[in-house]
mmCIF file of C-alpha atoms in Angstrom:
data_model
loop_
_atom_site.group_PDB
_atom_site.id
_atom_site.type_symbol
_atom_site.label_atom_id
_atom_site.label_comp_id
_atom_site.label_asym_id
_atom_site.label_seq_id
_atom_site.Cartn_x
_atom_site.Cartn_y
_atom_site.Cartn_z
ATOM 1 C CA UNK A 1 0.897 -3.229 18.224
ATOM 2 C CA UNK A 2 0.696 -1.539 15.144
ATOM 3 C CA UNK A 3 -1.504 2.064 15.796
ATOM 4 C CA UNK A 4 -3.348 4.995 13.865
ATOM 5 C CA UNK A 5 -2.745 8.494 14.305
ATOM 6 C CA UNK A 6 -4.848 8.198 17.153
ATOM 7 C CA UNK A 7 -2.710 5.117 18.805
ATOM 8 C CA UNK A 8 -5.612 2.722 18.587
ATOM 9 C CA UNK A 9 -5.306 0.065 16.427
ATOM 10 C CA UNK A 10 -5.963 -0.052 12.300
ATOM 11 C CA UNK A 11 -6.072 -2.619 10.170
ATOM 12 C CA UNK A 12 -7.154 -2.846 6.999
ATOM 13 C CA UNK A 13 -8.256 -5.950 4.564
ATOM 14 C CA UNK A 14 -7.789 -4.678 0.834
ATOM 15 C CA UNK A 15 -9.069 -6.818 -1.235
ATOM 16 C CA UNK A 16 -8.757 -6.765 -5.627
ATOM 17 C CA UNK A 17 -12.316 -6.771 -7.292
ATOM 18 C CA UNK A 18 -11.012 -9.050 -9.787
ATOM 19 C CA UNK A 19 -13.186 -11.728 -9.283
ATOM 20 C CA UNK A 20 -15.235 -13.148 -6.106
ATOM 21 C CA UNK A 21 -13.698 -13.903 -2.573
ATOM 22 C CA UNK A 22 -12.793 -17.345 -2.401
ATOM 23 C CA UNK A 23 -11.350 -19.224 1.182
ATOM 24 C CA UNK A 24 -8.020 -17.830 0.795
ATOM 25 C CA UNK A 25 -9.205 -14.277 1.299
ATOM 26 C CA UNK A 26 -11.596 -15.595 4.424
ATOM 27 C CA UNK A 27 -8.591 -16.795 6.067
ATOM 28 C CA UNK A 28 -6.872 -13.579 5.759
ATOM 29 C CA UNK A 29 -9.801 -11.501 6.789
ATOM 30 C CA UNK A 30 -10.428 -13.894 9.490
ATOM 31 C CA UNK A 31 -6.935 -13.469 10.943
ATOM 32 C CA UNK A 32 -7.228 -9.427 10.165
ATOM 33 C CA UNK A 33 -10.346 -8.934 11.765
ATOM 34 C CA UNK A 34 -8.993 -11.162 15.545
ATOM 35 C CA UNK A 35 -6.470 -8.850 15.568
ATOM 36 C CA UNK A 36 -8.526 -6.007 15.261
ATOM 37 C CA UNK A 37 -10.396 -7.556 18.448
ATOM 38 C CA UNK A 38 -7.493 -8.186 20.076
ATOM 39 C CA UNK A 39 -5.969 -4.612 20.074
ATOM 40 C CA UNK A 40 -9.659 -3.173 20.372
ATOM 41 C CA UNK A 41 -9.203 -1.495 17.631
ATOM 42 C CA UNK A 42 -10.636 -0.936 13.895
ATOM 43 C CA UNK A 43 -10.642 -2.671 10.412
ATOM 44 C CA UNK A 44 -10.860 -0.432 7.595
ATOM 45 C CA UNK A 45 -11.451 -1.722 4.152
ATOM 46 C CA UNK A 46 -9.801 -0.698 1.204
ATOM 47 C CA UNK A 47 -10.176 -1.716 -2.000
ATOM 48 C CA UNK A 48 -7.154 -2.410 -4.614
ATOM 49 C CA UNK A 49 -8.364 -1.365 -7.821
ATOM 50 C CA UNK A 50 -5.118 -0.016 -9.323
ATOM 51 C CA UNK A 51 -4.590 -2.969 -11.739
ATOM 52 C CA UNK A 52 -7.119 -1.674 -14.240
ATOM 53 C CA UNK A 53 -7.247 -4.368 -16.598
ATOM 54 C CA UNK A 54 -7.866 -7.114 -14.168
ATOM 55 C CA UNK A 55 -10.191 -5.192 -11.696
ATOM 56 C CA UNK A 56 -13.928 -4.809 -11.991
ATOM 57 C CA UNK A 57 -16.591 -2.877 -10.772
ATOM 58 C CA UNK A 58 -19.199 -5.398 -10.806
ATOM 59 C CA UNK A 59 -17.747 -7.841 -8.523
ATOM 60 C CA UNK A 60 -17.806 -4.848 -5.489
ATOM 61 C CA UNK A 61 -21.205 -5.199 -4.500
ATOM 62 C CA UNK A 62 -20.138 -9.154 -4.402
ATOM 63 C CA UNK A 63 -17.661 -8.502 -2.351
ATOM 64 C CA UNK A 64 -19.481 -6.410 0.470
ATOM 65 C CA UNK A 65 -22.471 -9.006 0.421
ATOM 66 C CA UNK A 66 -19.573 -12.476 0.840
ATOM 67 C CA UNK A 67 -17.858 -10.222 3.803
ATOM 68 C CA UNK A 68 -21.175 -9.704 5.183
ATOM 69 C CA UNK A 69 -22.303 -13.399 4.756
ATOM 70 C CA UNK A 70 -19.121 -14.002 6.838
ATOM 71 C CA UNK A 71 -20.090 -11.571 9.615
ATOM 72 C CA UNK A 72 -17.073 -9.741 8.834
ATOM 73 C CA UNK A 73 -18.139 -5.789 9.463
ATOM 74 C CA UNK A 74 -15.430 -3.442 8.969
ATOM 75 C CA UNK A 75 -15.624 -0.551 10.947
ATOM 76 C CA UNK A 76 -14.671 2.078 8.740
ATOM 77 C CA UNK A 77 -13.962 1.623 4.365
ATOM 78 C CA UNK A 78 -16.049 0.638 1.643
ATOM 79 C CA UNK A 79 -19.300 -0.627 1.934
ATOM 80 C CA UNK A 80 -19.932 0.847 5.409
ATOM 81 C CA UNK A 81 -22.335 3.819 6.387
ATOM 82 C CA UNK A 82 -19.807 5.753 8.157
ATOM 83 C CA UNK A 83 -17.716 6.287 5.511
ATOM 84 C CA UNK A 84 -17.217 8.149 2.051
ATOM 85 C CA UNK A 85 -16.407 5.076 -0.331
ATOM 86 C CA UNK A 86 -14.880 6.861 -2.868
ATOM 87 C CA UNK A 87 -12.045 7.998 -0.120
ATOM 88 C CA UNK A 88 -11.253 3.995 0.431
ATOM 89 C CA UNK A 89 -11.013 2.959 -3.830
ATOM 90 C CA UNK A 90 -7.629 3.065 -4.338
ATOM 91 C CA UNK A 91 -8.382 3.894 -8.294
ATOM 92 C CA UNK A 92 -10.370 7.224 -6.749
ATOM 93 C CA UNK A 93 -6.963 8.314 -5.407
ATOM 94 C CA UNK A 94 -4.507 8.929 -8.320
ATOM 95 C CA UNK A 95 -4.130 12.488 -7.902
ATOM 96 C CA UNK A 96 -3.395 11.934 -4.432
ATOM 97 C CA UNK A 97 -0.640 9.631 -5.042
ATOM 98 C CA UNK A 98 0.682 11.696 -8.023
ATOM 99 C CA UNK A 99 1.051 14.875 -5.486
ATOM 100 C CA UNK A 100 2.787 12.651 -2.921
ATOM 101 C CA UNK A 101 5.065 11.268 -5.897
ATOM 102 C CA UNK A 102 5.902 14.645 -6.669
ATOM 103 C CA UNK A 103 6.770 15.865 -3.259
ATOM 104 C CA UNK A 104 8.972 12.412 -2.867
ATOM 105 C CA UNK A 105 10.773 13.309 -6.522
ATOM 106 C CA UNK A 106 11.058 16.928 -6.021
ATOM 107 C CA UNK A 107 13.366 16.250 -2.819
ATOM 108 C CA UNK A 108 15.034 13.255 -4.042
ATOM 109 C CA UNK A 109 13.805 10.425 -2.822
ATOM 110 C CA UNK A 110 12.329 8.397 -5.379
ATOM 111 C CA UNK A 111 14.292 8.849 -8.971
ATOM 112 C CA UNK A 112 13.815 6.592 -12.385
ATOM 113 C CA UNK A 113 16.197 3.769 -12.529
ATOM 114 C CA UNK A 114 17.759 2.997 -15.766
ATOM 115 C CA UNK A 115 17.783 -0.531 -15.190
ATOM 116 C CA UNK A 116 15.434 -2.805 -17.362
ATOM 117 C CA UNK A 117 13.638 -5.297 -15.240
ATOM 118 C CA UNK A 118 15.879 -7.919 -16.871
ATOM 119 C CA UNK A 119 18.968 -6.491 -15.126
ATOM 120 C CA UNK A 120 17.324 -6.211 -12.190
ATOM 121 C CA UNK A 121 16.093 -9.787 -12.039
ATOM 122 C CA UNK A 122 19.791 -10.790 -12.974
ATOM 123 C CA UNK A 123 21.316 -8.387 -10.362
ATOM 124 C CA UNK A 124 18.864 -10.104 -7.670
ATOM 125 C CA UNK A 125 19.862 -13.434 -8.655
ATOM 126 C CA UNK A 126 23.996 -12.764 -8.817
ATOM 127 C CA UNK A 127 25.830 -13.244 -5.258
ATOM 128 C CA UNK A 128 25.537 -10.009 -3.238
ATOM 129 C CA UNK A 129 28.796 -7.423 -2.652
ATOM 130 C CA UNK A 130 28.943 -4.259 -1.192
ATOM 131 C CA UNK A 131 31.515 -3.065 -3.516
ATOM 132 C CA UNK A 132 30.572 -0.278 -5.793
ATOM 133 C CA UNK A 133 29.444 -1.257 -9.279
ATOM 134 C CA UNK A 134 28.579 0.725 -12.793
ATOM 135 C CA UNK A 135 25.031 -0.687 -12.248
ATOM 136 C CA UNK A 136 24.912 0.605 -8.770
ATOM 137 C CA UNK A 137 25.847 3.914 -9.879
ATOM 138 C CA UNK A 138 23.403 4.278 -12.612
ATOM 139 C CA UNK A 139 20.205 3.325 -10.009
ATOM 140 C CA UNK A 140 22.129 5.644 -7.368
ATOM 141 C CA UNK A 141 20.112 8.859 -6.956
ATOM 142 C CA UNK A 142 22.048 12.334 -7.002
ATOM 143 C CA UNK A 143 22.618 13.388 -3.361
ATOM 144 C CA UNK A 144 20.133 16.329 -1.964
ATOM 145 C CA UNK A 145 20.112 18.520 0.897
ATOM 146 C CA UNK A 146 17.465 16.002 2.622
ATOM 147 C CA UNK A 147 18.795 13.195 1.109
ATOM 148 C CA UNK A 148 22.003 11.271 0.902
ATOM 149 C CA UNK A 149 23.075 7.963 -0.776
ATOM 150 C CA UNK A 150 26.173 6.209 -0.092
ATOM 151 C CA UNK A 151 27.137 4.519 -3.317
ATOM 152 C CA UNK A 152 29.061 1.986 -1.936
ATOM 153 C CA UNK A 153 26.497 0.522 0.829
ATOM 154 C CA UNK A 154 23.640 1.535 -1.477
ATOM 155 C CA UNK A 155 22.095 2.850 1.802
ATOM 156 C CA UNK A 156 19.932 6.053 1.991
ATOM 157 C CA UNK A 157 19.856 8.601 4.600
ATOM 158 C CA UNK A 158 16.379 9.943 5.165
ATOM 159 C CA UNK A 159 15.697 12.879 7.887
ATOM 160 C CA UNK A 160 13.994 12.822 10.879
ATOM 161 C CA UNK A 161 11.127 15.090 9.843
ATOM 162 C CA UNK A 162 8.398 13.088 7.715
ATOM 163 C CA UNK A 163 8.539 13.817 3.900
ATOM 164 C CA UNK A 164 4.742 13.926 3.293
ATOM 165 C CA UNK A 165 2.104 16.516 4.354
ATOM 166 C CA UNK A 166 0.070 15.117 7.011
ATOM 167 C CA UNK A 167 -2.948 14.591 4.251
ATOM 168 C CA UNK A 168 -1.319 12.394 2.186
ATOM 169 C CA UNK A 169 0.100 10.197 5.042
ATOM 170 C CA UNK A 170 -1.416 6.846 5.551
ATOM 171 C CA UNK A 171 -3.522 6.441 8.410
ATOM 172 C CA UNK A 172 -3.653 2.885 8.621
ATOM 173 C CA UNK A 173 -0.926 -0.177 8.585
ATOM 174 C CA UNK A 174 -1.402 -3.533 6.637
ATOM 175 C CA UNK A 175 -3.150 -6.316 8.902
ATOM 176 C CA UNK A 176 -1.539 -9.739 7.901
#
């Protein structure tokens, strides 16, 4: 059973405002929202507005007014009275992400990889080996003290302790 910080249950249904609900996203919350009932726990809902150019306001108070329509209440997220929306609007959140970007660069976790997305679609599609190749070493992060990379497994070593301050740790898990 996936759990919160507080070892009840969280889910979370995150729709895009990109347009309005349609059945394949009343499936999904269907199934989200039973399995919040079955764990007695809570559904939280987020909204995906990161994709800028496809995402619109307008459709938001849409949204809240179809999930209410299907008696779907979350118990915490957008559109509910118990919570501050802007801390659920993924688009809000940039400068959280950026910090916790930083923090994850900074000690070596994440690093730019010089590989266009055509190489990586071809590398993807090649049969798999475990040897050590050029591309692998270009796309292989320079070892830290918290971090190590084996180049020829392409495996990462990540400590015990968690990488993030508690603030910008997620609080809830994806309910699919």
């Amino acid at each position: 059973m996936p759990a919160g910080p507080t070892g009840q249950y969280r889910g979370r249904i995150a729709p895009s405002p990109s347009g309005h609900l349609h059945v394949g996203h009343a499936q999904t919350f269907f199934i989200a929202k039973q399995r919040a009932e079955k764990y007695h726990g809570e559904l939280v809902l987020r909204i995906e507005d990161i994709d800028i150019q496809r995402c619109k306001p307008h459709f938001l108070p849409d949204m809240v007014e179809d999930l209410t329509w299907f008696g779907l209440q979350p118990s915490e997220g957008y559109g509910t009275t118990t919570s501050v929306h802007d801390d659920f609007v993924q688009s809000k959140r940039f400068d959280l992400y950026k910090q916790a970007w930083k923090i994850l660069y900074d000690q070596g976790y994440i690093y730019p990889c010089t590989l266009s997305r055509r190489d990586v679609e071809h590398a993807l599609s090649a049969p798999q080996d475990t040897s050590h190749t050029a591309s692998q070493a270009e796309a292989t992060p320079t070892p830290t003290a918290t971090a190590t990379t084996t180049a020829t497994s392409g495996t990462t070593n990540i400590p015990n302790e968690p990488v993030l301050p508690a603030e910008l740790r997620p609080d809830f898990v994806r309910a699919t």
